[in-house]
Amino acid sequence: MKYAFSRKQLAIPYAVFLVLFVILPLFVVLSYAFTNGDGQISFRNFVAFFGSSKTVGTLLYSVVIAVITTCLCLLIAYPTAYILAKTKMKSGDALLMLFVLPMWINFTLRITALKEILTVLEGNLALHPFLNTIVGMVYDFLPFMILPLYNALAKLDDSYREAAQDLGASKRYVFLRVILPLSVPGIVSGVTMVLLPSMTNYVVLDMVYNSTYIMGSLIGSYFSSYDWHNGSVISIILLVIIGIITVISNRFTEGESDGKVSVLR
Amino acid sequence: MNKVLRNTWIWLVLLFLYAPILILMFYSFTDSTMIGSVRGFSLDNYVTLFTTEELVDMIVGTITLAIGVALLSTILGTAGAIGSFYSRRRTRTLIELANQIPVVNADVVTGFSVCILMIAIFHISKDTFIPLVIGQTTLCVPFVYLSVLPRLKQMDQQIYEAALDLGCTPAKALWRVTIPQIVPGITSGFMTAITLSLDDYFVATYTKPATFDTISTYVVNATKGSQTQIKTALWALSTIIFLVVVLVVVGANRAKGGTEKQELQR
């Protein structure tokens, strides 16, 4: 088996890379989060985070923004993906391209464009910071919700719907009991693609002059004041949230590939 | 759902997604400094974009970085995918698990953690560009890995064995037999890496040298400033990027359609 041995070796550089630049940074962040300035183990940073109404408020504000953004994206994306998937023509895929194309345009430039429009519509952007943030987030992440939903809905075998209808189910019943449950993997992967980024993408807030912090902005501000201990605490909290989301979504989407990859394939 | 209602919905969503970009494109060809005040046709923004040193440096820098990072990611990720595919199950599971981390992680956390690793543990200065390249590569390789792996699964494993039986060396068989069969996966991995690098703000902002800017970091800083000339030159940049993206996407779809047809005819 001399040849098989040589192919395995190709994994070594990548394995080393993963250990050095993916695994090791997590341990560095862990060690910073659980130590104080003198290098002693301490939970003070976490106690400080959960003890201050300011930082807990930031966490809550991020969650509120993320949940509203995700729900709005879902509400807009689901009918869109549904209509696209039902387009029986071959143009379904081509139409989808129109909806996901913005994904490839630099998001700072897209938000700049949106900001110019909002300025014209509202006059002074600073008057509606919350509204503008939500609009910006939805604008930024909508394509990432449409894509996995479309993939899930387009895969659906039409005979399920026909069978349910033949057996006397009403249109509404067919949707609620057949189509919706079967599209859950798509919903879950869309939600995971939007929920977390909208908790951390503080550039959107910055650009529409929303000065309230979200979790991402906390990392940014601790980073610029060289407070790596507290910055690491935020990273760990985010990692825990990511872990929970991933575990939940894996239950629903066994074997589903990531949306970003599948569109380019 | 009613057909009229459906079409209206589709058009409304498209309007939401495209109106800002299209309006900005229109105004990039005028001499107005604000949207709404229509003045004359002008290419000044494009002239500014390509003659202001700061802007040209930023664009060239971003593209060079994206190509470099994408090449590095493609080599590392492709080799990693081939290697892990033929490794023991446990090794492969471990690699796949680690590979998922940057995919699900928040970019802010990736950037922040790579930055303190580089500075605090390895003592590498950001001015060397090493933290930036490594940071963005961390972001991109997993996607290369994920797009190459399915191609390896689909591949006919016996052709490689046949090549060896016919006297090919393992290295040559890899190069002449395996690689050509997974080229579509490698290409799409490379393209994903390019777009991820071009779109990245968070990793870049934590790991880049202070004097270097990518499009993302430049735009974010520029919107805080009040230089109208730069602001409107960036409208021109948006227009060009939009057109390039449309061309590439349409081109890629045509190419894909073409190969699918060929495969069907065979």
Short mmCIF file of C-alpha atoms in Angstrom, two decimals:
data_model
loop_
_atom_site.label_atom_id
_atom_site.label_comp_id
_atom_site.label_asym_id
_atom_site.label_seq_id
_atom_site.Cartn_x
_atom_site.Cartn_y
_atom_site.Cartn_z
CA MET A 1 0.00 0.00 0.00
CA LYS A 2 2.86 2.38 -0.77
CA TYR A 3 0.72 4.72 -2.92
CA ALA A 4 -2.10 5.14 -0.41
CA PHE A 5 0.49 6.32 2.09
CA SER A 6 1.60 9.14 -0.20
CA ARG A 7 -1.89 10.54 -0.67
CA LYS A 8 -2.58 10.65 3.05
CA GLN A 9 0.48 12.80 3.52
CA LEU A 10 -1.19 15.62 1.65
CA ALA A 11 -3.35 16.23 4.71
CA ILE A 12 -0.36 17.08 6.89
CA PRO A 13 0.12 20.74 5.89
CA TYR A 14 -3.57 21.46 6.33
CA ALA A 15 -3.71 19.60 9.64
CA VAL A 16 -0.76 21.65 10.89
CA PHE A 17 -2.42 24.83 9.64
CA LEU A 18 -5.68 23.97 11.41
CA VAL A 19 -3.91 23.26 14.68
CA LEU A 20 -1.81 26.43 14.54
CA PHE A 21 -4.33 28.95 13.27
CA VAL A 22 -7.75 27.54 14.13
CA ILE A 23 -7.38 25.46 17.31
CA LEU A 24 -4.53 27.36 18.96
CA PRO A 25 -6.21 30.80 18.72
CA LEU A 26 -9.21 29.37 20.57
CA PHE A 27 -6.94 28.28 23.42
CA VAL A 28 -5.25 31.68 23.45
CA VAL A 29 -8.65 33.36 23.71
CA LEU A 30 -9.68 30.91 26.44
CA SER A 31 -6.55 31.62 28.45
CA TYR A 32 -7.00 35.38 28.13
CA ALA A 33 -10.64 35.15 29.14
CA PHE A 34 -9.91 33.21 32.32
CA THR A 35 -6.87 35.15 33.51
CA ASN A 36 -6.36 38.61 34.92
CA GLY A 37 -3.63 41.11 34.07
CA ASP A 38 -1.14 39.31 36.33
CA GLY A 39 -1.62 36.02 34.54
CA GLN A 40 -3.53 34.38 37.39
CA ILE A 41 -6.62 32.31 36.78
CA SER A 42 -9.70 34.37 37.51
CA PHE A 43 -13.38 34.50 36.73
CA ARG A 44 -13.46 38.21 37.40
CA ASN A 45 -13.88 39.10 33.72
CA PHE A 46 -17.00 36.95 33.40
CA VAL A 47 -18.40 38.18 36.71
CA ALA A 48 -17.81 41.74 35.49
CA PHE A 49 -19.58 41.04 32.18
CA PHE A 50 -22.68 39.49 33.69
CA GLY A 51 -22.68 41.90 36.63
CA SER A 52 -22.78 45.08 34.59
CA SER A 53 -26.12 46.22 33.25
CA LYS A 54 -24.28 47.94 30.42
CA THR A 55 -22.66 44.79 28.97
CA VAL A 56 -25.68 42.58 29.64
CA GLY A 57 -27.73 45.28 27.91
CA THR A 58 -25.40 44.99 24.91
CA LEU A 59 -25.94 41.24 24.81
CA LEU A 60 -29.71 41.70 24.93
CA TYR A 61 -29.64 44.45 22.28
CA SER A 62 -27.61 42.13 19.98
CA VAL A 63 -30.09 39.32 20.53
CA VAL A 64 -33.05 41.63 19.79
CA ILE A 65 -31.43 42.92 16.59
CA ALA A 66 -30.45 39.42 15.50
CA VAL A 67 -33.88 37.91 16.18
CA ILE A 68 -35.79 40.72 14.44
CA THR A 69 -33.41 40.62 11.46
CA THR A 70 -33.69 36.85 11.18
CA CYS A 71 -37.50 36.86 11.41
CA LEU A 72 -37.83 39.61 8.81
CA CYS A 73 -35.39 37.84 6.48
CA LEU A 74 -37.39 34.65 6.89
CA LEU A 75 -40.70 36.41 6.26
CA ILE A 76 -39.39 38.03 3.08
CA ALA A 77 -37.26 35.12 1.88
CA TYR A 78 -39.72 32.26 2.36
CA PRO A 79 -42.38 33.45 -0.10
CA THR A 80 -39.65 34.54 -2.50
CA ALA A 81 -37.91 31.17 -2.42
CA TYR A 82 -41.27 29.41 -2.63
CA ILE A 83 -42.30 31.33 -5.73
CA LEU A 84 -38.88 30.80 -7.33
CA ALA A 85 -38.94 27.08 -6.58
CA LYS A 86 -42.43 26.77 -8.03
CA THR A 87 -41.35 28.42 -11.28
CA LYS A 88 -41.38 25.26 -13.32
CA MET A 89 -39.27 26.71 -16.08
CA LYS A 90 -35.54 26.16 -16.29
CA SER A 91 -35.30 29.88 -15.54
CA GLY A 92 -35.86 29.12 -11.84
CA ASP A 93 -32.12 28.79 -11.32
CA ALA A 94 -31.39 31.85 -13.43
CA LEU A 95 -33.92 33.87 -11.43
CA LEU A 96 -32.33 32.65 -8.23
CA MET A 97 -29.04 34.09 -9.50
CA LEU A 98 -30.66 37.55 -9.45
CA PHE A 99 -31.50 37.15 -5.79
CA VAL A 100 -28.15 35.84 -4.62
CA LEU A 101 -25.94 37.98 -6.85
CA PRO A 102 -25.68 40.76 -4.24
CA MET A 103 -23.82 38.26 -2.03
CA TRP A 104 -20.76 38.77 -4.21
CA ILE A 105 -20.72 42.55 -4.01
CA ASN A 106 -18.64 43.92 -1.16
CA PHE A 107 -21.05 44.46 1.72
CA THR A 108 -19.57 47.80 2.80
CA LEU A 109 -20.27 49.20 -0.67
CA ARG A 110 -23.82 47.80 -0.63
CA ILE A 111 -24.51 49.33 2.77
CA THR A 112 -23.09 52.63 1.52
CA ALA A 113 -25.58 52.53 -1.34
CA LEU A 114 -28.45 51.75 1.03
CA LYS A 115 -27.33 54.53 3.33
CA GLU A 116 -27.50 57.09 0.51
CA ILE A 117 -31.06 56.02 -0.29
CA LEU A 118 -32.13 56.09 3.36
CA THR A 119 -30.64 59.56 3.72
CA VAL A 120 -32.79 60.81 0.86
CA LEU A 121 -35.89 59.10 2.27
CA GLU A 122 -35.44 60.12 5.90
CA GLY A 123 -33.41 63.30 5.74
CA ASN A 124 -31.45 62.67 8.91
CA LEU A 125 -30.28 59.09 9.42
CA ALA A 126 -29.53 59.64 13.09
CA LEU A 127 -33.24 60.02 13.85
CA HIS A 128 -34.06 56.34 13.33
CA PRO A 129 -30.96 54.38 14.36
CA PHE A 130 -32.80 51.19 15.28
CA LEU A 131 -34.98 51.09 12.17
CA ASN A 132 -32.00 51.82 9.91
CA THR A 133 -29.95 49.10 11.56
CA ILE A 134 -32.68 46.53 10.95
CA VAL A 135 -33.14 47.66 7.34
CA GLY A 136 -29.37 47.50 6.80
CA MET A 137 -29.08 44.04 8.33
CA VAL A 138 -32.00 42.65 6.32
CA TYR A 139 -30.59 44.22 3.16
CA ASP A 140 -27.20 42.68 3.88
CA PHE A 141 -28.33 39.16 4.83
CA LEU A 142 -31.49 38.54 2.76
CA PRO A 143 -29.66 36.67 -0.05
CA PHE A 144 -28.13 34.33 2.54
CA MET A 145 -31.64 33.39 3.67
CA ILE A 146 -33.14 33.02 0.20
CA LEU A 147 -30.46 30.61 -1.04
CA PRO A 148 -30.82 27.74 1.48
CA LEU A 149 -34.62 28.10 1.44
CA TYR A 150 -34.67 27.83 -2.33
CA ASN A 151 -32.38 24.80 -2.22
CA ALA A 152 -34.68 23.06 0.26
CA LEU A 153 -37.91 23.97 -1.54
CA ALA A 154 -36.64 23.17 -5.04
CA LYS A 155 -35.64 19.69 -3.87
CA LEU A 156 -39.16 18.97 -2.62
CA ASP A 157 -40.86 16.21 -4.54
CA ASP A 158 -44.10 17.55 -5.95
CA SER A 159 -45.79 14.18 -5.49
CA TYR A 160 -46.03 14.78 -1.72
CA ARG A 161 -48.15 17.85 -2.36
CA GLU A 162 -50.25 16.04 -4.96
CA ALA A 163 -50.76 13.06 -2.67
CA ALA A 164 -51.93 15.28 0.17
CA GLN A 165 -54.28 17.12 -2.17
CA ASP A 166 -55.67 13.90 -3.61
CA LEU A 167 -56.39 12.71 -0.10
CA GLY A 168 -58.51 15.80 0.44
CA ALA A 169 -56.21 18.25 2.23
CA SER A 170 -56.94 21.92 1.68
CA LYS A 171 -54.25 24.14 0.19
CA ARG A 172 -53.52 25.69 3.56
CA TYR A 173 -53.35 22.33 5.23
CA VAL A 174 -50.96 21.03 2.57
CA PHE A 175 -48.66 23.97 3.16
CA LEU A 176 -48.72 23.77 6.96
CA ARG A 177 -48.54 20.00 7.27
CA VAL A 178 -46.50 18.96 4.23
CA ILE A 179 -44.43 21.71 2.65
CA LEU A 180 -43.46 23.68 5.75
CA PRO A 181 -42.21 20.66 7.75
CA LEU A 182 -40.26 19.37 4.75
CA SER A 183 -38.54 22.72 4.31
CA VAL A 184 -37.35 22.91 7.93
CA PRO A 185 -33.72 22.03 7.05
CA GLY A 186 -33.66 25.01 4.68
CA ILE A 187 -35.17 27.29 7.33
CA VAL A 188 -32.64 26.13 9.89
CA SER A 189 -29.62 26.63 7.68
CA GLY A 190 -30.91 30.04 6.58
CA VAL A 191 -31.43 31.05 10.20
CA THR A 192 -27.91 29.98 11.17
CA MET A 193 -26.48 31.98 8.30
CA VAL A 194 -28.26 35.16 9.40
CA LEU A 195 -28.65 34.95 13.18
CA LEU A 196 -25.02 34.99 14.19
CA PRO A 197 -23.64 37.53 11.71
CA SER A 198 -26.43 39.94 12.65
CA MET A 199 -25.31 39.72 16.30
CA THR A 200 -21.77 40.66 15.42
CA ASN A 201 -21.73 42.76 12.25
CA TYR A 202 -21.22 46.12 13.91
CA VAL A 203 -20.15 47.76 10.65
CA VAL A 204 -23.81 48.01 9.64
CA LEU A 205 -24.55 49.94 12.85
CA ASP A 206 -21.50 52.16 12.43
CA MET A 207 -22.46 53.04 8.89
CA VAL A 208 -26.01 54.10 9.72
CA TYR A 209 -24.79 56.08 12.76
CA ASN A 210 -26.29 53.77 15.37
CA SER A 211 -23.99 54.32 18.34
CA THR A 212 -25.52 51.58 20.50
CA TYR A 213 -23.15 48.64 20.93
CA ILE A 214 -23.76 45.06 19.88
CA MET A 215 -21.49 42.13 20.83
CA GLY A 216 -19.23 42.69 17.83
CA SER A 217 -18.70 46.35 18.69
CA LEU A 218 -17.63 45.33 22.21
CA ILE A 219 -14.83 43.18 20.79
CA GLY A 220 -13.86 46.08 18.54
CA SER A 221 -13.72 48.58 21.37
CA TYR A 222 -11.86 46.27 23.78
CA PHE A 223 -9.47 45.49 20.97
CA SER A 224 -8.67 49.12 20.26
CA SER A 225 -8.05 49.78 23.97
CA TYR A 226 -5.73 46.72 24.12
CA ASP A 227 -8.03 45.06 26.67
CA TRP A 228 -7.53 41.52 25.38
CA HIS A 229 -8.88 39.86 28.52
CA ASN A 230 -12.33 41.38 28.17
CA GLY A 231 -12.25 41.04 24.39
CA SER A 232 -11.63 37.33 24.90
CA VAL A 233 -14.55 37.11 27.32
CA ILE A 234 -16.86 38.42 24.60
CA SER A 235 -15.33 35.96 22.11
CA ILE A 236 -15.97 33.06 24.49
CA ILE A 237 -19.58 34.13 25.07
CA LEU A 238 -20.09 34.35 21.30
CA LEU A 239 -18.42 30.96 20.82
CA VAL A 240 -20.81 29.41 23.35
CA ILE A 241 -23.78 30.93 21.50
CA ILE A 242 -22.35 29.64 18.18
CA GLY A 243 -21.88 26.20 19.73
CA ILE A 244 -25.50 26.08 20.87
CA ILE A 245 -26.80 27.25 17.47
CA THR A 246 -24.60 24.70 15.67
CA VAL A 247 -25.72 21.79 17.84
CA ILE A 248 -29.38 22.69 17.35
CA SER A 249 -29.03 23.20 13.59
CA ASN A 250 -27.06 19.97 13.10
CA ARG A 251 -30.05 18.06 14.43
CA PHE A 252 -32.16 19.42 11.61
CA THR A 253 -29.71 19.50 8.74
CA GLU A 254 -27.84 16.21 8.79
CA GLY A 255 -25.74 16.02 5.67
CA GLU A 256 -26.77 19.39 4.28
CA SER A 257 -23.90 21.30 2.78
CA ASP A 258 -23.22 24.93 3.41
CA GLY A 259 -25.15 27.42 1.30
CA LYS A 260 -22.20 29.54 0.29
CA VAL A 261 -20.44 26.54 -1.19
CA SER A 262 -23.41 25.00 -2.90
CA VAL A 263 -24.25 28.12 -4.88
CA LEU A 264 -20.82 28.33 -6.44
CA ARG A 265 -20.63 24.71 -7.30
CA MET B 1 -51.19 32.32 -4.63
CA ASN B 2 -52.44 34.64 -7.32
CA LYS B 3 -50.07 35.14 -10.24
CA VAL B 4 -50.23 38.94 -10.11
CA LEU B 5 -49.54 38.86 -6.39
CA ARG B 6 -46.58 36.56 -6.92
CA ASN B 7 -45.03 38.75 -9.58
CA THR B 8 -45.56 41.86 -7.47
CA TRP B 9 -43.83 40.21 -4.54
CA ILE B 10 -40.84 39.12 -6.66
CA TRP B 11 -40.50 42.61 -8.13
CA LEU B 12 -40.73 44.26 -4.71
CA VAL B 13 -37.96 42.08 -3.29
CA LEU B 14 -35.82 42.72 -6.37
CA LEU B 15 -36.50 46.43 -5.99
CA PHE B 16 -35.35 46.32 -2.38
CA LEU B 17 -32.18 44.42 -3.31
CA TYR B 18 -31.25 46.40 -6.39
CA ALA B 19 -32.69 49.91 -6.12
CA PRO B 20 -29.86 51.26 -3.93
CA ILE B 21 -27.13 49.85 -6.19
CA LEU B 22 -28.82 50.94 -9.43
CA ILE B 23 -29.55 54.45 -8.18
CA LEU B 24 -25.96 54.79 -7.01
CA MET B 25 -24.77 53.56 -10.41
CA PHE B 26 -26.85 56.24 -12.11
CA TYR B 27 -25.50 59.00 -9.91
CA SER B 28 -21.91 57.80 -10.34
CA PHE B 29 -22.15 59.11 -13.93
CA THR B 30 -23.22 62.59 -12.85
CA ASP B 31 -21.45 65.46 -11.17
CA SER B 32 -23.84 65.54 -8.22
CA THR B 33 -22.46 64.97 -4.76
CA MET B 34 -25.76 63.86 -3.28
CA ILE B 35 -28.50 61.59 -4.45
CA GLY B 36 -31.61 63.47 -5.52
CA SER B 37 -29.98 66.53 -6.97
CA VAL B 38 -29.70 65.75 -10.66
CA ARG B 39 -27.05 67.76 -12.44
CA GLY B 40 -25.04 67.04 -15.56
CA PHE B 41 -23.45 63.89 -16.97
CA SER B 42 -19.85 63.49 -15.90
CA LEU B 43 -17.12 60.88 -15.73
CA ASP B 44 -15.23 62.79 -13.04
CA ASN B 45 -15.84 60.09 -10.45
CA TYR B 46 -14.17 57.51 -12.68
CA VAL B 47 -11.25 59.83 -13.37
CA THR B 48 -10.82 60.44 -9.63
CA LEU B 49 -11.07 56.72 -8.93
CA PHE B 50 -8.25 55.83 -11.30
CA THR B 51 -5.99 58.83 -10.70
CA THR B 52 -6.06 59.21 -6.91
CA GLU B 53 -3.04 57.29 -5.69
CA GLU B 54 -4.66 56.35 -2.39
CA LEU B 55 -7.65 54.80 -4.16
CA VAL B 56 -5.63 52.99 -6.80
CA ASP B 57 -3.28 51.56 -4.14
CA MET B 58 -6.26 50.37 -2.12
CA ILE B 59 -7.90 48.64 -5.10
CA VAL B 60 -4.68 47.03 -6.34
CA GLY B 61 -3.82 45.99 -2.77
CA THR B 62 -7.23 44.39 -2.21
CA ILE B 63 -7.10 42.44 -5.47
CA THR B 64 -3.50 41.30 -4.94
CA LEU B 65 -4.35 40.18 -1.43
CA ALA B 66 -7.47 38.32 -2.61
CA ILE B 67 -5.56 36.46 -5.33
CA GLY B 68 -2.69 35.59 -2.99
CA VAL B 69 -5.02 34.40 -0.23
CA ALA B 70 -7.16 32.45 -2.71
CA LEU B 71 -4.12 30.71 -4.23
CA LEU B 72 -2.75 29.78 -0.82
CA SER B 73 -6.19 28.60 0.34
CA THR B 74 -6.76 26.59 -2.82
CA ILE B 75 -3.45 24.74 -2.56
CA LEU B 76 -3.80 24.10 1.16
CA GLY B 77 -7.48 23.19 1.02
CA THR B 78 -7.23 20.94 -2.04
CA ALA B 79 -4.25 19.05 -0.65
CA GLY B 80 -6.04 18.85 2.70
CA ALA B 81 -9.20 17.48 1.14
CA ILE B 82 -7.35 14.83 -0.89
CA GLY B 83 -5.20 13.90 2.09
CA SER B 84 -8.04 13.63 4.55
CA PHE B 85 -10.27 11.75 2.08
CA TYR B 86 -7.72 8.94 1.94
CA SER B 87 -6.86 9.06 5.65
CA ARG B 88 -8.26 6.92 8.42
CA ARG B 89 -11.81 7.74 9.41
CA ARG B 90 -10.78 9.24 12.75
CA THR B 91 -8.22 11.58 11.20
CA ARG B 92 -10.76 12.68 8.63
CA THR B 93 -13.42 13.34 11.28
CA LEU B 94 -10.99 15.44 13.29
CA ILE B 95 -9.94 17.49 10.26
CA GLU B 96 -13.57 18.01 9.26
CA LEU B 97 -14.47 19.13 12.75
CA ALA B 98 -11.64 21.69 12.86
CA ASN B 99 -12.55 22.73 9.32
CA GLN B 100 -16.07 23.64 10.47
CA ILE B 101 -14.84 26.04 13.16
CA PRO B 102 -14.04 29.05 10.94
CA VAL B 103 -17.19 28.33 8.89
CA VAL B 104 -19.56 28.70 11.83
CA ASN B 105 -17.46 31.14 13.84
CA ALA B 106 -18.15 34.87 13.76
CA ASP B 107 -15.62 36.71 11.61
CA VAL B 108 -15.01 39.16 14.44
CA VAL B 109 -13.93 36.32 16.71
CA THR B 110 -11.74 34.74 14.01
CA GLY B 111 -10.00 38.06 13.34
CA PHE B 112 -9.60 38.94 16.99
CA SER B 113 -8.25 35.51 18.01
CA VAL B 114 -5.83 35.23 15.08
CA CYS B 115 -4.58 38.72 15.86
CA ILE B 116 -3.78 38.07 19.52
CA LEU B 117 -2.24 34.72 18.59
CA MET B 118 0.08 36.44 16.13
CA ILE B 119 1.03 39.28 18.41
CA ALA B 120 1.06 37.66 21.85
CA ILE B 121 2.28 34.15 21.04
CA PHE B 122 4.25 34.36 17.79
CA HIS B 123 5.38 38.00 18.13
CA ILE B 124 4.85 38.63 14.42
CA SER B 125 4.30 42.28 13.51
CA LYS B 126 1.20 43.16 11.51
CA ASP B 127 3.44 45.16 9.16
CA THR B 128 4.77 41.91 7.71
CA PHE B 129 1.32 41.16 6.21
CA ILE B 130 1.69 37.64 7.61
CA PRO B 131 -1.17 38.02 10.15
CA LEU B 132 -3.43 39.43 7.41
CA VAL B 133 -2.68 36.66 4.91
CA ILE B 134 -2.93 33.91 7.53
CA GLY B 135 -6.11 35.42 8.99
CA GLN B 136 -7.93 35.63 5.67
CA THR B 137 -6.63 32.20 4.67
CA THR B 138 -8.18 30.79 7.86
CA LEU B 139 -11.44 32.28 6.69
CA CYS B 140 -11.19 30.88 3.13
CA VAL B 141 -9.56 27.41 3.25
CA PRO B 142 -12.53 25.64 4.87
CA PHE B 143 -14.69 26.60 1.90
CA VAL B 144 -12.12 25.27 -0.57
CA TYR B 145 -12.00 22.05 1.43
CA LEU B 146 -15.80 21.82 1.41
CA SER B 147 -16.06 22.33 -2.32
CA VAL B 148 -13.31 19.85 -3.25
CA LEU B 149 -14.50 17.01 -0.99
CA PRO B 150 -17.77 16.17 -2.81
CA ARG B 151 -15.86 15.90 -6.09
CA LEU B 152 -13.54 13.35 -4.51
CA LYS B 153 -16.54 11.36 -3.33
CA GLN B 154 -18.08 11.34 -6.82
CA MET B 155 -14.83 10.37 -8.50
CA ASP B 156 -14.27 6.88 -9.91
CA GLN B 157 -11.61 5.52 -7.54
CA GLN B 158 -10.61 2.69 -9.86
CA ILE B 159 -9.07 4.91 -12.51
CA TYR B 160 -6.31 5.90 -10.09
CA GLU B 161 -5.66 2.25 -9.24
CA ALA B 162 -5.62 1.42 -12.94
CA ALA B 163 -3.03 4.14 -13.58
CA LEU B 164 -0.82 2.65 -10.87
CA ASP B 165 -1.24 -0.85 -12.28
CA LEU B 166 -0.18 0.47 -15.66
CA GLY B 167 3.06 1.71 -14.12
CA CYS B 168 2.26 5.29 -13.17
CA THR B 169 3.96 6.63 -10.04
CA PRO B 170 1.59 7.74 -7.24
CA ALA B 171 2.64 11.38 -7.63
CA LYS B 172 2.08 11.33 -11.37
CA ALA B 173 -1.23 9.50 -11.00
CA LEU B 174 -2.36 12.14 -8.52
CA TRP B 175 -1.42 14.92 -10.90
CA ARG B 176 -2.69 13.32 -14.11
CA VAL B 177 -5.69 11.34 -12.86
CA THR B 178 -7.05 12.64 -9.56
CA ILE B 179 -6.56 16.40 -9.97
CA PRO B 180 -8.21 16.66 -13.44
CA GLN B 181 -11.32 14.95 -12.06
CA ILE B 182 -11.75 17.40 -9.20
CA VAL B 183 -10.99 20.59 -11.15
CA PRO B 184 -14.57 21.94 -10.93
CA GLY B 185 -14.40 21.70 -7.13
CA ILE B 186 -11.01 23.39 -7.07
CA THR B 187 -12.21 26.23 -9.32
CA SER B 188 -15.34 26.91 -7.30
CA GLY B 189 -13.27 26.76 -4.11
CA PHE B 190 -10.89 29.32 -5.58
CA MET B 191 -13.77 31.60 -6.59
CA THR B 192 -15.34 31.34 -3.15
CA ALA B 193 -12.00 32.20 -1.57
CA ILE B 194 -11.64 35.27 -3.81
CA THR B 195 -15.10 36.57 -2.93
CA LEU B 196 -14.66 35.88 0.78
CA SER B 197 -11.38 37.78 0.82
CA LEU B 198 -12.84 40.68 -1.17
CA ASP B 199 -15.85 40.86 1.14
CA ASP B 200 -13.93 40.49 4.39
CA TYR B 201 -13.86 43.43 6.75
CA PHE B 202 -13.46 41.95 10.21
CA VAL B 203 -10.38 39.78 9.82
CA ALA B 204 -8.66 42.49 7.79
CA THR B 205 -9.34 45.23 10.28
CA TYR B 206 -7.80 43.24 13.16
CA THR B 207 -4.79 41.89 11.31
CA LYS B 208 -3.80 44.42 8.62
CA PRO B 209 -0.81 46.77 8.76
CA ALA B 210 -1.89 50.28 9.81
CA THR B 211 -0.85 51.79 6.48
CA PHE B 212 -2.66 49.23 4.32
CA ASP B 213 -6.35 49.29 3.44
CA THR B 214 -8.66 46.86 1.70
CA ILE B 215 -11.81 48.07 -0.04
CA SER B 216 -13.88 47.16 3.03
CA THR B 217 -11.72 48.90 5.63
CA TYR B 218 -11.27 51.89 3.33
CA VAL B 219 -14.99 52.30 2.69
CA VAL B 220 -15.84 52.06 6.38
CA ASN B 221 -13.29 54.76 7.21
CA ALA B 222 -14.30 56.90 4.26
CA THR B 223 -17.95 56.99 5.33
CA LYS B 224 -16.84 58.44 8.65
CA GLY B 225 -14.96 61.23 6.91
CA SER B 226 -16.57 64.02 4.94
CA GLN B 227 -14.56 64.05 1.72
CA THR B 228 -17.26 64.24 -0.95
CA GLN B 229 -14.82 63.63 -3.77
CA ILE B 230 -13.76 60.30 -2.28
CA LYS B 231 -17.35 59.44 -1.45
CA THR B 232 -18.57 59.85 -5.01
CA ALA B 233 -15.47 58.13 -6.42
CA LEU B 234 -16.54 55.11 -4.34
CA TRP B 235 -19.90 55.19 -6.15
CA ALA B 236 -17.90 54.66 -9.35
CA LEU B 237 -16.10 51.76 -7.68
CA SER B 238 -19.45 50.19 -6.69
CA THR B 239 -20.63 50.48 -10.27
CA ILE B 240 -17.54 48.76 -11.63
CA ILE B 241 -17.68 45.99 -9.04
CA PHE B 242 -21.36 45.44 -9.74
CA LEU B 243 -20.74 45.13 -13.48
CA VAL B 244 -17.79 42.79 -12.96
CA VAL B 245 -19.84 40.57 -10.63
CA VAL B 246 -22.70 40.42 -13.15
CA LEU B 247 -20.28 39.49 -15.95
CA VAL B 248 -18.54 36.81 -13.89
CA VAL B 249 -21.78 35.28 -12.63
CA VAL B 250 -23.39 35.24 -16.08
CA GLY B 251 -20.17 33.88 -17.58
CA ALA B 252 -19.84 31.18 -14.95
CA ASN B 253 -23.47 30.15 -15.47
CA ARG B 254 -23.00 29.98 -19.22
CA ALA B 255 -19.88 27.83 -18.74
CA LYS B 256 -21.72 25.58 -16.30
CA GLY B 257 -24.67 25.25 -18.68
CA GLY B 258 -22.23 24.37 -21.46
CA THR B 259 -20.48 21.58 -19.57
CA GLU B 260 -23.81 20.18 -18.40
CA LYS B 261 -24.93 20.02 -22.03
CA GLN B 262 -21.71 18.29 -23.01
CA GLU B 263 -22.13 15.77 -20.22
CA LEU B 264 -25.69 15.10 -21.32
CA GLN B 265 -24.68 14.60 -24.93
CA ARG B 266 -22.06 12.08 -23.98
#
